[in-house]
């Protein structure tokens, strides 16, 4: 399907922010692929809430500040990154460009950042990390049982991935795109035949949820690797505390970009109580709704250690491959640096809640 897409070797003119890529990406992708990328679940309430939550937070300019030594460097799990922008795990990236996940990983590396590869990648784990030229992070979905999950985890470790993000908020399979025969979750074994259900049994409770991970499975997974382990899809402070108490190294505050349970609060609204509950005992990453550098600043001010960006970098990938992704990352970093400079902030560590103003009508869990 994507073989028919025109290839651009340069970034289009007139690109000044990540959102400028959006019409180019939409023009290049078939309608069904565009809908798969951009739509959320049900009525799109949570999808729309994510970016809107940032509007309730205001920035305070602090002119005349000396920020000549400013920078955006951070350290995560022993790795120094030039900026706090991490590419979120998105599935089947060859839907958007023939070079797929390899192009995204290569761009993240070129921009001195980090990328997290999805369990549902359309290229092999080994090829992706080879293209990146550096260790990457891996996003792990539960594979029906512990045996299958451990097999995938061990392959990931052998390939050189150096952090695991365990996604827990999407155990129920929902309608999705019909993949072309040339694009498949190439790193996964074929699923086992689904057990037959009795007429009185529930497809959800007796079917999907019977194979979904539980807290004891997270404790087991923690024992299987010494790599940094984060749990993605946490929105409640009590769940965040459980994650840390089980020995995990952190979590990702995320409502899955509004793609799973519609009606959840915006991820940003859930960030402060979770940061408070964790109280520095683990890293807190933020995901869902980042569209520009000002959004990154606001998430960091509310306590996130770094952010994960999803759809915007796919706009760049669809438009100009690795070059487009690299440009998206650079634009986000430039916007973050500009926001920092105009608010008198010289480092990521100086981005605190005192730097922002929160409207009283912001919803929180």
mmCIF file of C-alpha atoms in Angstrom:
data_model
loop_
_atom_site.group_PDB
_atom_site.id
_atom_site.type_symbol
_atom_site.label_atom_id
_atom_site.label_comp_id
_atom_site.label_asym_id
_atom_site.label_seq_id
_atom_site.Cartn_x
_atom_site.Cartn_y
_atom_site.Cartn_z
ATOM 1 C CA UNK A 1 0.000 0.000 0.000
ATOM 2 C CA UNK A 2 2.667 2.516 1.035
ATOM 3 C CA UNK A 3 4.854 1.615 -1.948
ATOM 4 C CA UNK A 4 2.613 3.879 -4.018
ATOM 5 C CA UNK A 5 3.215 6.934 -1.854
ATOM 6 C CA UNK A 6 5.409 9.636 -3.382
ATOM 7 C CA UNK A 7 8.743 10.035 -1.650
ATOM 8 C CA UNK A 8 10.030 13.439 -0.589
ATOM 9 C CA UNK A 9 13.784 13.825 -0.204
ATOM 10 C CA UNK A 10 13.603 17.239 1.459
ATOM 11 C CA UNK A 11 11.454 18.968 4.046
ATOM 12 C CA UNK A 12 8.694 21.075 2.425
ATOM 13 C CA UNK A 13 9.113 24.831 2.537
ATOM 14 C CA UNK A 14 7.117 26.859 5.029
ATOM 15 C CA UNK A 15 7.456 24.393 7.907
ATOM 16 C CA UNK A 16 7.765 26.318 11.164
ATOM 17 C CA UNK A 17 6.159 24.004 13.725
ATOM 18 C CA UNK A 18 5.224 20.302 13.937
ATOM 19 C CA UNK A 19 1.590 21.037 13.061
ATOM 20 C CA UNK A 20 2.699 22.415 9.694
ATOM 21 C CA UNK A 21 3.505 18.833 8.714
ATOM 22 C CA UNK A 22 -0.046 17.659 9.284
ATOM 23 C CA UNK A 23 -1.568 18.587 5.884
ATOM 24 C CA UNK A 24 1.397 17.090 4.032
ATOM 25 C CA UNK A 25 1.034 13.802 5.902
ATOM 26 C CA UNK A 26 -2.725 13.690 5.373
ATOM 27 C CA UNK A 27 -2.272 14.313 1.658
ATOM 28 C CA UNK A 28 0.184 11.440 1.313
ATOM 29 C CA UNK A 29 -1.658 8.772 3.305
ATOM 30 C CA UNK A 30 -4.707 6.787 2.185
ATOM 31 C CA UNK A 31 -7.849 7.824 4.124
ATOM 32 C CA UNK A 32 -8.084 4.575 6.092
ATOM 33 C CA UNK A 33 -4.487 4.866 7.288
ATOM 34 C CA UNK A 34 -4.976 8.508 8.211
ATOM 35 C CA UNK A 35 -8.059 7.620 10.270
ATOM 36 C CA UNK A 36 -6.145 4.828 12.015
ATOM 37 C CA UNK A 37 -3.424 7.298 12.975
ATOM 38 C CA UNK A 38 -5.529 10.270 14.010
ATOM 39 C CA UNK A 39 -8.767 8.943 15.458
ATOM 40 C CA UNK A 40 -9.357 7.943 19.060
ATOM 41 C CA UNK A 41 -11.885 5.559 20.551
ATOM 42 C CA UNK A 42 -15.675 5.962 20.692
ATOM 43 C CA UNK A 43 -16.584 9.682 20.650
ATOM 44 C CA UNK A 44 -13.006 10.993 20.774
ATOM 45 C CA UNK A 45 -13.640 12.716 24.114
ATOM 46 C CA UNK A 46 -10.282 11.751 25.620
ATOM 47 C CA UNK A 47 -8.487 12.316 22.317
ATOM 48 C CA UNK A 48 -9.688 15.917 22.250
ATOM 49 C CA UNK A 49 -9.168 16.448 25.982
ATOM 50 C CA UNK A 50 -5.443 15.748 25.773
ATOM 51 C CA UNK A 51 -4.293 18.784 23.761
ATOM 52 C CA UNK A 52 -6.999 21.030 25.244
ATOM 53 C CA UNK A 53 -5.706 20.402 28.769
ATOM 54 C CA UNK A 54 -2.594 22.379 27.928
ATOM 55 C CA UNK A 55 -4.703 25.477 27.233
ATOM 56 C CA UNK A 56 -5.555 25.794 30.933
ATOM 57 C CA UNK A 57 -1.894 26.302 31.812
ATOM 58 C CA UNK A 58 -0.304 29.691 31.235
ATOM 59 C CA UNK A 59 3.319 30.717 30.952
ATOM 60 C CA UNK A 60 4.856 33.720 32.681
ATOM 61 C CA UNK A 61 7.502 35.663 30.744
ATOM 62 C CA UNK A 62 10.581 36.621 32.771
ATOM 63 C CA UNK A 63 12.563 39.102 30.651
ATOM 64 C CA UNK A 64 16.117 40.217 31.387
ATOM 65 C CA UNK A 65 17.083 36.794 32.748
ATOM 66 C CA UNK A 66 20.586 35.574 31.958
ATOM 67 C CA UNK A 67 20.106 32.241 30.171
ATOM 68 C CA UNK A 68 23.239 32.311 28.023
ATOM 69 C CA UNK A 69 24.340 28.955 29.472
ATOM 70 C CA UNK A 70 20.961 27.357 28.846
ATOM 71 C CA UNK A 71 20.547 23.780 27.645
ATOM 72 C CA UNK A 72 17.965 20.984 27.496
ATOM 73 C CA UNK A 73 20.127 18.037 28.555
ATOM 74 C CA UNK A 74 18.718 15.321 30.802
ATOM 75 C CA UNK A 75 19.945 11.984 32.123
ATOM 76 C CA UNK A 76 17.654 8.953 32.131
ATOM 77 C CA UNK A 77 18.815 5.564 33.417
ATOM 78 C CA UNK A 78 22.462 6.429 32.946
ATOM 79 C CA UNK A 79 22.074 7.816 29.424
ATOM 80 C CA UNK A 80 22.599 11.508 28.714
ATOM 81 C CA UNK A 81 20.135 12.889 26.175
ATOM 82 C CA UNK A 82 20.352 16.258 24.482
ATOM 83 C CA UNK A 83 16.666 16.917 25.155
ATOM 84 C CA UNK A 84 13.663 15.333 26.951
ATOM 85 C CA UNK A 85 11.757 14.328 23.780
ATOM 86 C CA UNK A 86 11.348 10.553 23.450
ATOM 87 C CA UNK A 87 9.618 9.007 20.436
ATOM 88 C CA UNK A 88 6.627 7.042 21.723
ATOM 89 C CA UNK A 89 5.999 3.480 20.532
ATOM 90 C CA UNK A 90 3.651 3.537 17.542
ATOM 91 C CA UNK A 91 2.680 0.368 15.704
ATOM 92 C CA UNK A 92 3.216 -0.604 12.072
ATOM 93 C CA UNK A 93 5.242 2.412 10.968
ATOM 94 C CA UNK A 94 5.727 1.016 7.459
ATOM 95 C CA UNK A 95 2.108 2.030 6.959
ATOM 96 C CA UNK A 96 3.390 5.589 6.845
ATOM 97 C CA UNK A 97 6.740 5.244 5.092
ATOM 98 C CA UNK A 98 8.627 2.297 3.574
ATOM 99 C CA UNK A 99 11.550 2.840 5.974
ATOM 100 C CA UNK A 100 9.219 2.544 8.964
ATOM 101 C CA UNK A 101 10.588 2.205 12.484
ATOM 102 C CA UNK A 102 14.190 2.232 11.271
ATOM 103 C CA UNK A 103 13.752 5.769 9.971
ATOM 104 C CA UNK A 104 12.261 6.978 13.255
ATOM 105 C CA UNK A 105 14.969 5.342 15.351
ATOM 106 C CA UNK A 106 17.677 6.740 13.080
ATOM 107 C CA UNK A 107 16.206 10.238 13.413
ATOM 108 C CA UNK A 108 16.029 10.028 17.211
ATOM 109 C CA UNK A 109 19.670 8.962 17.333
ATOM 110 C CA UNK A 110 20.736 11.733 14.952
ATOM 111 C CA UNK A 111 19.027 14.255 17.233
ATOM 112 C CA UNK A 112 20.798 12.809 20.302
ATOM 113 C CA UNK A 113 17.547 11.519 21.739
ATOM 114 C CA UNK A 114 15.779 8.244 22.340
ATOM 115 C CA UNK A 115 13.105 6.131 20.654
ATOM 116 C CA UNK A 116 10.858 3.415 22.037
ATOM 117 C CA UNK A 117 10.056 0.575 19.624
ATOM 118 C CA UNK A 118 6.599 -1.008 19.697
ATOM 119 C CA UNK A 119 5.887 -4.715 20.134
ATOM 120 C CA UNK A 120 3.793 -4.197 17.004
ATOM 121 C CA UNK A 121 6.695 -2.919 14.925
ATOM 122 C CA UNK A 122 6.629 -3.761 11.224
ATOM 123 C CA UNK A 123 10.409 -4.344 11.060
ATOM 124 C CA UNK A 124 12.584 -6.697 13.066
ATOM 125 C CA UNK A 125 13.915 -5.545 16.412
ATOM 126 C CA UNK A 126 17.425 -6.274 15.201
ATOM 127 C CA UNK A 127 17.120 -4.215 12.009
ATOM 128 C CA UNK A 128 15.673 -1.232 13.872
ATOM 129 C CA UNK A 129 18.402 -1.073 16.504
ATOM 130 C CA UNK A 130 21.038 -1.561 13.808
ATOM 131 C CA UNK A 131 19.684 1.439 11.924
ATOM 132 C CA UNK A 132 19.696 3.538 15.090
ATOM 133 C CA UNK A 133 23.310 2.784 15.896
ATOM 134 C CA UNK A 134 22.601 3.011 19.622
ATOM 135 C CA UNK A 135 20.615 1.128 22.280
ATOM 136 C CA UNK A 136 16.881 1.785 22.128
ATOM 137 C CA UNK A 137 13.928 1.308 24.459
ATOM 138 C CA UNK A 138 11.336 -1.406 23.865
ATOM 139 C CA UNK A 139 7.606 -1.258 24.522
ATOM 140 C CA UNK A 140 6.355 -4.639 25.692
ATOM 141 C CA UNK A 141 2.792 -5.886 25.363
ATOM 142 C CA UNK A 142 1.772 -8.931 27.372
ATOM 143 C CA UNK A 143 1.900 -11.953 25.058
ATOM 144 C CA UNK A 144 -1.038 -14.041 26.343
ATOM 145 C CA UNK A 145 1.040 -15.817 28.991
ATOM 146 C CA UNK A 146 4.367 -15.645 30.825
ATOM 147 C CA UNK A 147 6.175 -18.063 28.528
ATOM 148 C CA UNK A 148 5.463 -16.061 25.382
ATOM 149 C CA UNK A 149 6.130 -12.772 27.127
ATOM 150 C CA UNK A 150 9.493 -13.970 28.436
ATOM 151 C CA UNK A 151 10.502 -15.172 24.989
ATOM 152 C CA UNK A 152 9.896 -11.721 23.506
ATOM 153 C CA UNK A 153 11.621 -10.020 26.435
ATOM 154 C CA UNK A 154 14.716 -12.195 26.092
ATOM 155 C CA UNK A 155 14.927 -11.523 22.357
ATOM 156 C CA UNK A 156 14.705 -7.805 23.079
ATOM 157 C CA UNK A 157 17.519 -7.947 25.612
ATOM 158 C CA UNK A 158 19.693 -10.023 23.264
ATOM 159 C CA UNK A 159 19.190 -7.428 20.522
ATOM 160 C CA UNK A 160 20.611 -4.695 22.733
ATOM 161 C CA UNK A 161 17.578 -2.753 23.973
ATOM 162 C CA UNK A 162 18.342 -1.119 27.300
ATOM 163 C CA UNK A 163 14.980 -0.187 28.853
ATOM 164 C CA UNK A 164 11.541 -1.826 28.868
ATOM 165 C CA UNK A 165 8.220 0.016 28.869
ATOM 166 C CA UNK A 166 5.417 -2.382 29.765
ATOM 167 C CA UNK A 167 2.092 -1.118 28.385
ATOM 168 C CA UNK A 168 -0.860 -2.247 30.511
ATOM 169 C CA UNK A 169 -3.837 -0.098 29.501
ATOM 170 C CA UNK A 170 -4.934 -1.892 26.321
ATOM 171 C CA UNK A 171 -5.803 -5.502 27.272
ATOM 172 C CA UNK A 172 -9.060 -5.553 25.304
ATOM 173 C CA UNK A 173 -8.639 -5.833 21.546
ATOM 174 C CA UNK A 174 -10.743 -3.328 19.647
ATOM 175 C CA UNK A 175 -11.494 -2.859 15.978
ATOM 176 C CA UNK A 176 -8.438 -1.642 14.110
ATOM 177 C CA UNK A 177 -7.101 -1.284 10.593
ATOM 178 C CA UNK A 178 -6.971 -4.172 8.153
ATOM 179 C CA UNK A 179 -3.250 -4.520 7.538
ATOM 180 C CA UNK A 180 -1.914 -5.138 4.041
ATOM 181 C CA UNK A 181 -0.245 -8.527 3.617
ATOM 182 C CA UNK A 182 3.180 -6.868 3.386
ATOM 183 C CA UNK A 183 2.912 -5.308 6.848
ATOM 184 C CA UNK A 184 2.599 -7.494 9.927
ATOM 185 C CA UNK A 185 3.757 -7.565 13.570
ATOM 186 C CA UNK A 186 6.895 -9.324 12.418
ATOM 187 C CA UNK A 187 8.455 -9.783 15.864
ATOM 188 C CA UNK A 188 5.533 -11.655 17.390
ATOM 189 C CA UNK A 189 4.595 -15.313 17.229
ATOM 190 C CA UNK A 190 1.214 -16.133 15.794
ATOM 191 C CA UNK A 191 -1.397 -15.879 18.555
ATOM 192 C CA UNK A 192 -2.631 -19.125 20.050
ATOM 193 C CA UNK A 193 -6.150 -20.163 19.029
ATOM 194 C CA UNK A 194 -8.641 -18.335 21.190
ATOM 195 C CA UNK A 195 -10.446 -20.760 23.534
ATOM 196 C CA UNK A 196 -14.065 -21.406 22.704
ATOM 197 C CA UNK A 197 -16.509 -19.628 24.999
ATOM 198 C CA UNK A 198 -19.823 -20.919 26.246
ATOM 199 C CA UNK A 199 -22.909 -18.935 25.196
ATOM 200 C CA UNK A 200 -23.317 -17.521 28.692
ATOM 201 C CA UNK A 201 -19.697 -16.402 28.917
ATOM 202 C CA UNK A 202 -18.427 -12.895 28.206
ATOM 203 C CA UNK A 203 -16.048 -12.171 25.355
ATOM 204 C CA UNK A 204 -14.458 -9.478 27.520
ATOM 205 C CA UNK A 205 -14.319 -11.010 31.012
ATOM 206 C CA UNK A 206 -13.895 -14.684 30.092
ATOM 207 C CA UNK A 207 -11.998 -14.015 26.871
ATOM 208 C CA UNK A 208 -9.643 -11.056 26.611
ATOM 209 C CA UNK A 209 -9.319 -10.367 30.333
ATOM 210 C CA UNK A 210 -8.525 -14.005 31.056
ATOM 211 C CA UNK A 211 -5.286 -13.450 29.141
ATOM 212 C CA UNK A 212 -4.591 -9.918 30.408
ATOM 213 C CA UNK A 213 -1.725 -9.237 32.836
ATOM 214 C CA UNK A 214 -2.385 -8.623 36.518
ATOM 215 C CA UNK A 215 -0.347 -7.206 39.384
ATOM 216 C CA UNK A 216 1.263 -10.557 40.112
ATOM 217 C CA UNK A 217 2.394 -10.711 36.473
ATOM 218 C CA UNK A 218 4.034 -7.306 36.808
ATOM 219 C CA UNK A 219 5.875 -8.554 39.909
ATOM 220 C CA UNK A 220 6.997 -11.615 37.932
ATOM 221 C CA UNK A 221 8.144 -9.455 35.004
ATOM 222 C CA UNK A 222 10.181 -7.274 37.341
ATOM 223 C CA UNK A 223 12.077 -10.406 38.421
ATOM 224 C CA UNK A 224 12.918 -11.364 34.824
ATOM 225 C CA UNK A 225 15.194 -8.438 33.983
ATOM 226 C CA UNK A 226 17.583 -6.026 35.618
ATOM 227 C CA UNK A 227 16.967 -3.447 32.873
ATOM 228 C CA UNK A 228 15.038 -0.298 33.773
ATOM 229 C CA UNK A 229 11.340 -1.233 33.752
ATOM 230 C CA UNK A 230 8.577 1.367 33.401
ATOM 231 C CA UNK A 231 4.828 0.796 33.259
ATOM 232 C CA UNK A 232 2.876 2.766 30.648
ATOM 233 C CA UNK A 233 -0.810 3.584 30.917
ATOM 234 C CA UNK A 234 -1.077 4.711 34.543
ATOM 235 C CA UNK A 235 -3.616 7.426 35.423
ATOM 236 C CA UNK A 236 -4.356 6.794 39.114
ATOM 237 C CA UNK A 237 -2.003 7.709 41.944
ATOM 238 C CA UNK A 238 -2.706 4.465 43.841
ATOM 239 C CA UNK A 239 -1.684 2.427 40.799
ATOM 240 C CA UNK A 240 1.434 4.564 40.481
ATOM 241 C CA UNK A 241 2.402 3.759 44.066
ATOM 242 C CA UNK A 242 1.871 0.035 43.448
ATOM 243 C CA UNK A 243 4.139 0.171 40.394
ATOM 244 C CA UNK A 244 6.962 1.734 42.372
ATOM 245 C CA UNK A 245 6.426 -0.533 45.392
ATOM 246 C CA UNK A 246 6.879 -3.545 43.104
ATOM 247 C CA UNK A 247 10.356 -2.327 42.275
ATOM 248 C CA UNK A 248 9.735 -0.737 38.886
ATOM 249 C CA UNK A 249 11.938 2.173 37.881
ATOM 250 C CA UNK A 250 9.162 4.482 36.784
ATOM 251 C CA UNK A 251 5.952 4.867 34.836
ATOM 252 C CA UNK A 252 4.377 6.690 31.930
ATOM 253 C CA UNK A 253 1.310 8.794 32.654
ATOM 254 C CA UNK A 254 -0.765 8.093 29.552
ATOM 255 C CA UNK A 255 -4.331 7.553 28.367
ATOM 256 C CA UNK A 256 -2.942 5.913 25.222
ATOM 257 C CA UNK A 257 -3.553 9.034 23.171
ATOM 258 C CA UNK A 258 -7.299 8.624 23.639
ATOM 259 C CA UNK A 259 -7.259 5.341 21.723
ATOM 260 C CA UNK A 260 -8.517 2.884 24.375
ATOM 261 C CA UNK A 261 -11.076 3.947 27.010
ATOM 262 C CA UNK A 262 -12.960 7.049 25.938
ATOM 263 C CA UNK A 263 -13.968 9.345 28.771
ATOM 264 C CA UNK A 264 -10.725 9.137 30.729
ATOM 265 C CA UNK A 265 -9.350 12.474 31.901
ATOM 266 C CA UNK A 266 -6.617 14.138 29.946
ATOM 267 C CA UNK A 267 -3.241 12.672 30.808
ATOM 268 C CA UNK A 268 -2.039 16.106 31.889
ATOM 269 C CA UNK A 269 -4.754 16.332 34.551
ATOM 270 C CA UNK A 270 -3.499 13.090 36.101
ATOM 271 C CA UNK A 271 0.159 14.059 36.150
ATOM 272 C CA UNK A 272 0.421 16.210 39.342
ATOM 273 C CA UNK A 273 -1.222 13.740 41.774
ATOM 274 C CA UNK A 274 0.921 10.916 40.405
ATOM 275 C CA UNK A 275 4.114 12.948 40.725
ATOM 276 C CA UNK A 276 3.100 13.729 44.303
ATOM 277 C CA UNK A 277 2.430 10.061 45.082
ATOM 278 C CA UNK A 278 5.741 8.907 43.594
ATOM 279 C CA UNK A 279 7.647 11.617 45.467
ATOM 280 C CA UNK A 280 10.887 11.108 43.571
ATOM 281 C CA UNK A 281 11.056 7.314 44.044
ATOM 282 C CA UNK A 282 10.942 6.669 40.299
ATOM 283 C CA UNK A 283 10.942 8.437 36.967
ATOM 284 C CA UNK A 284 7.643 9.857 35.692
ATOM 285 C CA UNK A 285 7.278 10.245 31.945
ATOM 286 C CA UNK A 286 4.337 11.958 30.277
ATOM 287 C CA UNK A 287 2.495 10.859 27.125
ATOM 288 C CA UNK A 288 -0.600 11.976 25.186
ATOM 289 C CA UNK A 289 -1.290 15.373 23.650
ATOM 290 C CA UNK A 290 2.164 16.911 23.153
ATOM 291 C CA UNK A 291 2.037 19.056 20.025
ATOM 292 C CA UNK A 292 4.725 21.708 20.534
ATOM 293 C CA UNK A 293 7.597 22.796 22.745
ATOM 294 C CA UNK A 294 5.338 24.843 25.025
ATOM 295 C CA UNK A 295 3.409 21.658 25.826
ATOM 296 C CA UNK A 296 6.676 19.960 26.729
ATOM 297 C CA UNK A 297 7.563 22.822 29.075
ATOM 298 C CA UNK A 298 4.167 22.607 30.800
ATOM 299 C CA UNK A 299 4.387 18.847 31.302
ATOM 300 C CA UNK A 300 7.882 19.194 32.763
ATOM 301 C CA UNK A 301 6.673 22.004 35.028
ATOM 302 C CA UNK A 302 4.004 19.666 36.395
ATOM 303 C CA UNK A 303 6.658 17.139 37.350
ATOM 304 C CA UNK A 304 7.401 14.957 34.338
ATOM 305 C CA UNK A 305 11.029 13.914 33.898
ATOM 306 C CA UNK A 306 10.625 13.614 30.105
ATOM 307 C CA UNK A 307 7.850 13.416 27.529
ATOM 308 C CA UNK A 308 6.876 10.940 24.846
ATOM 309 C CA UNK A 309 5.669 12.277 21.509
ATOM 310 C CA UNK A 310 3.485 10.208 19.205
ATOM 311 C CA UNK A 311 1.421 11.416 16.264
ATOM 312 C CA UNK A 312 3.520 14.505 15.385
ATOM 313 C CA UNK A 313 6.625 12.513 14.511
ATOM 314 C CA UNK A 314 4.551 10.230 12.314
ATOM 315 C CA UNK A 315 3.463 13.328 10.392
ATOM 316 C CA UNK A 316 7.136 13.930 9.720
ATOM 317 C CA UNK A 317 7.768 10.276 8.866
ATOM 318 C CA UNK A 318 4.909 10.163 6.358
ATOM 319 C CA UNK A 319 6.075 13.383 4.737
ATOM 320 C CA UNK A 320 9.834 12.964 4.468
ATOM 321 C CA UNK A 321 10.951 9.764 6.179
ATOM 322 C CA UNK A 322 13.844 9.963 8.647
ATOM 323 C CA UNK A 323 14.538 13.566 7.650
ATOM 324 C CA UNK A 324 10.977 14.544 8.539
ATOM 325 C CA UNK A 325 11.143 12.819 11.928
ATOM 326 C CA UNK A 326 14.468 14.459 12.725
ATOM 327 C CA UNK A 327 13.016 17.840 11.771
ATOM 328 C CA UNK A 328 9.993 17.316 14.037
ATOM 329 C CA UNK A 329 12.307 16.557 16.965
ATOM 330 C CA UNK A 330 14.432 19.605 16.189
ATOM 331 C CA UNK A 331 11.350 21.837 15.959
ATOM 332 C CA UNK A 332 10.079 20.598 19.313
ATOM 333 C CA UNK A 333 13.470 21.201 20.891
ATOM 334 C CA UNK A 334 13.714 24.670 19.346
ATOM 335 C CA UNK A 335 10.255 25.578 20.668
ATOM 336 C CA UNK A 336 11.161 24.223 24.110
ATOM 337 C CA UNK A 337 14.380 26.263 24.138
ATOM 338 C CA UNK A 338 12.495 29.394 23.092
ATOM 339 C CA UNK A 339 9.929 28.859 25.854
ATOM 340 C CA UNK A 340 12.698 28.332 28.374
ATOM 341 C CA UNK A 341 14.535 31.467 27.268
ATOM 342 C CA UNK A 342 11.443 33.679 27.464
ATOM 343 C CA UNK A 343 10.493 32.356 30.899
ATOM 344 C CA UNK A 344 13.992 32.823 32.307
ATOM 345 C CA UNK A 345 14.727 29.107 32.524
ATOM 346 C CA UNK A 346 18.260 27.912 31.789
ATOM 347 C CA UNK A 347 17.889 24.151 32.344
ATOM 348 C CA UNK A 348 15.300 21.395 32.495
ATOM 349 C CA UNK A 349 15.849 21.191 36.257
ATOM 350 C CA UNK A 350 14.686 24.805 36.584
ATOM 351 C CA UNK A 351 11.305 24.064 34.973
ATOM 352 C CA UNK A 352 9.110 23.897 38.070
ATOM 353 C CA UNK A 353 5.456 24.511 38.881
ATOM 354 C CA UNK A 354 6.345 28.022 40.038
ATOM 355 C CA UNK A 355 7.038 28.822 36.373
ATOM 356 C CA UNK A 356 3.418 28.308 35.291
ATOM 357 C CA UNK A 357 -0.095 29.417 36.198
ATOM 358 C CA UNK A 358 -2.867 26.810 36.322
ATOM 359 C CA UNK A 359 -6.481 27.804 35.669
ATOM 360 C CA UNK A 360 -8.824 26.776 38.449
ATOM 361 C CA UNK A 361 -11.162 24.952 36.058
ATOM 362 C CA UNK A 362 -8.531 22.339 35.123
ATOM 363 C CA UNK A 363 -9.942 18.860 35.715
ATOM 364 C CA UNK A 364 -7.926 16.468 37.851
ATOM 365 C CA UNK A 365 -8.491 12.898 39.004
#
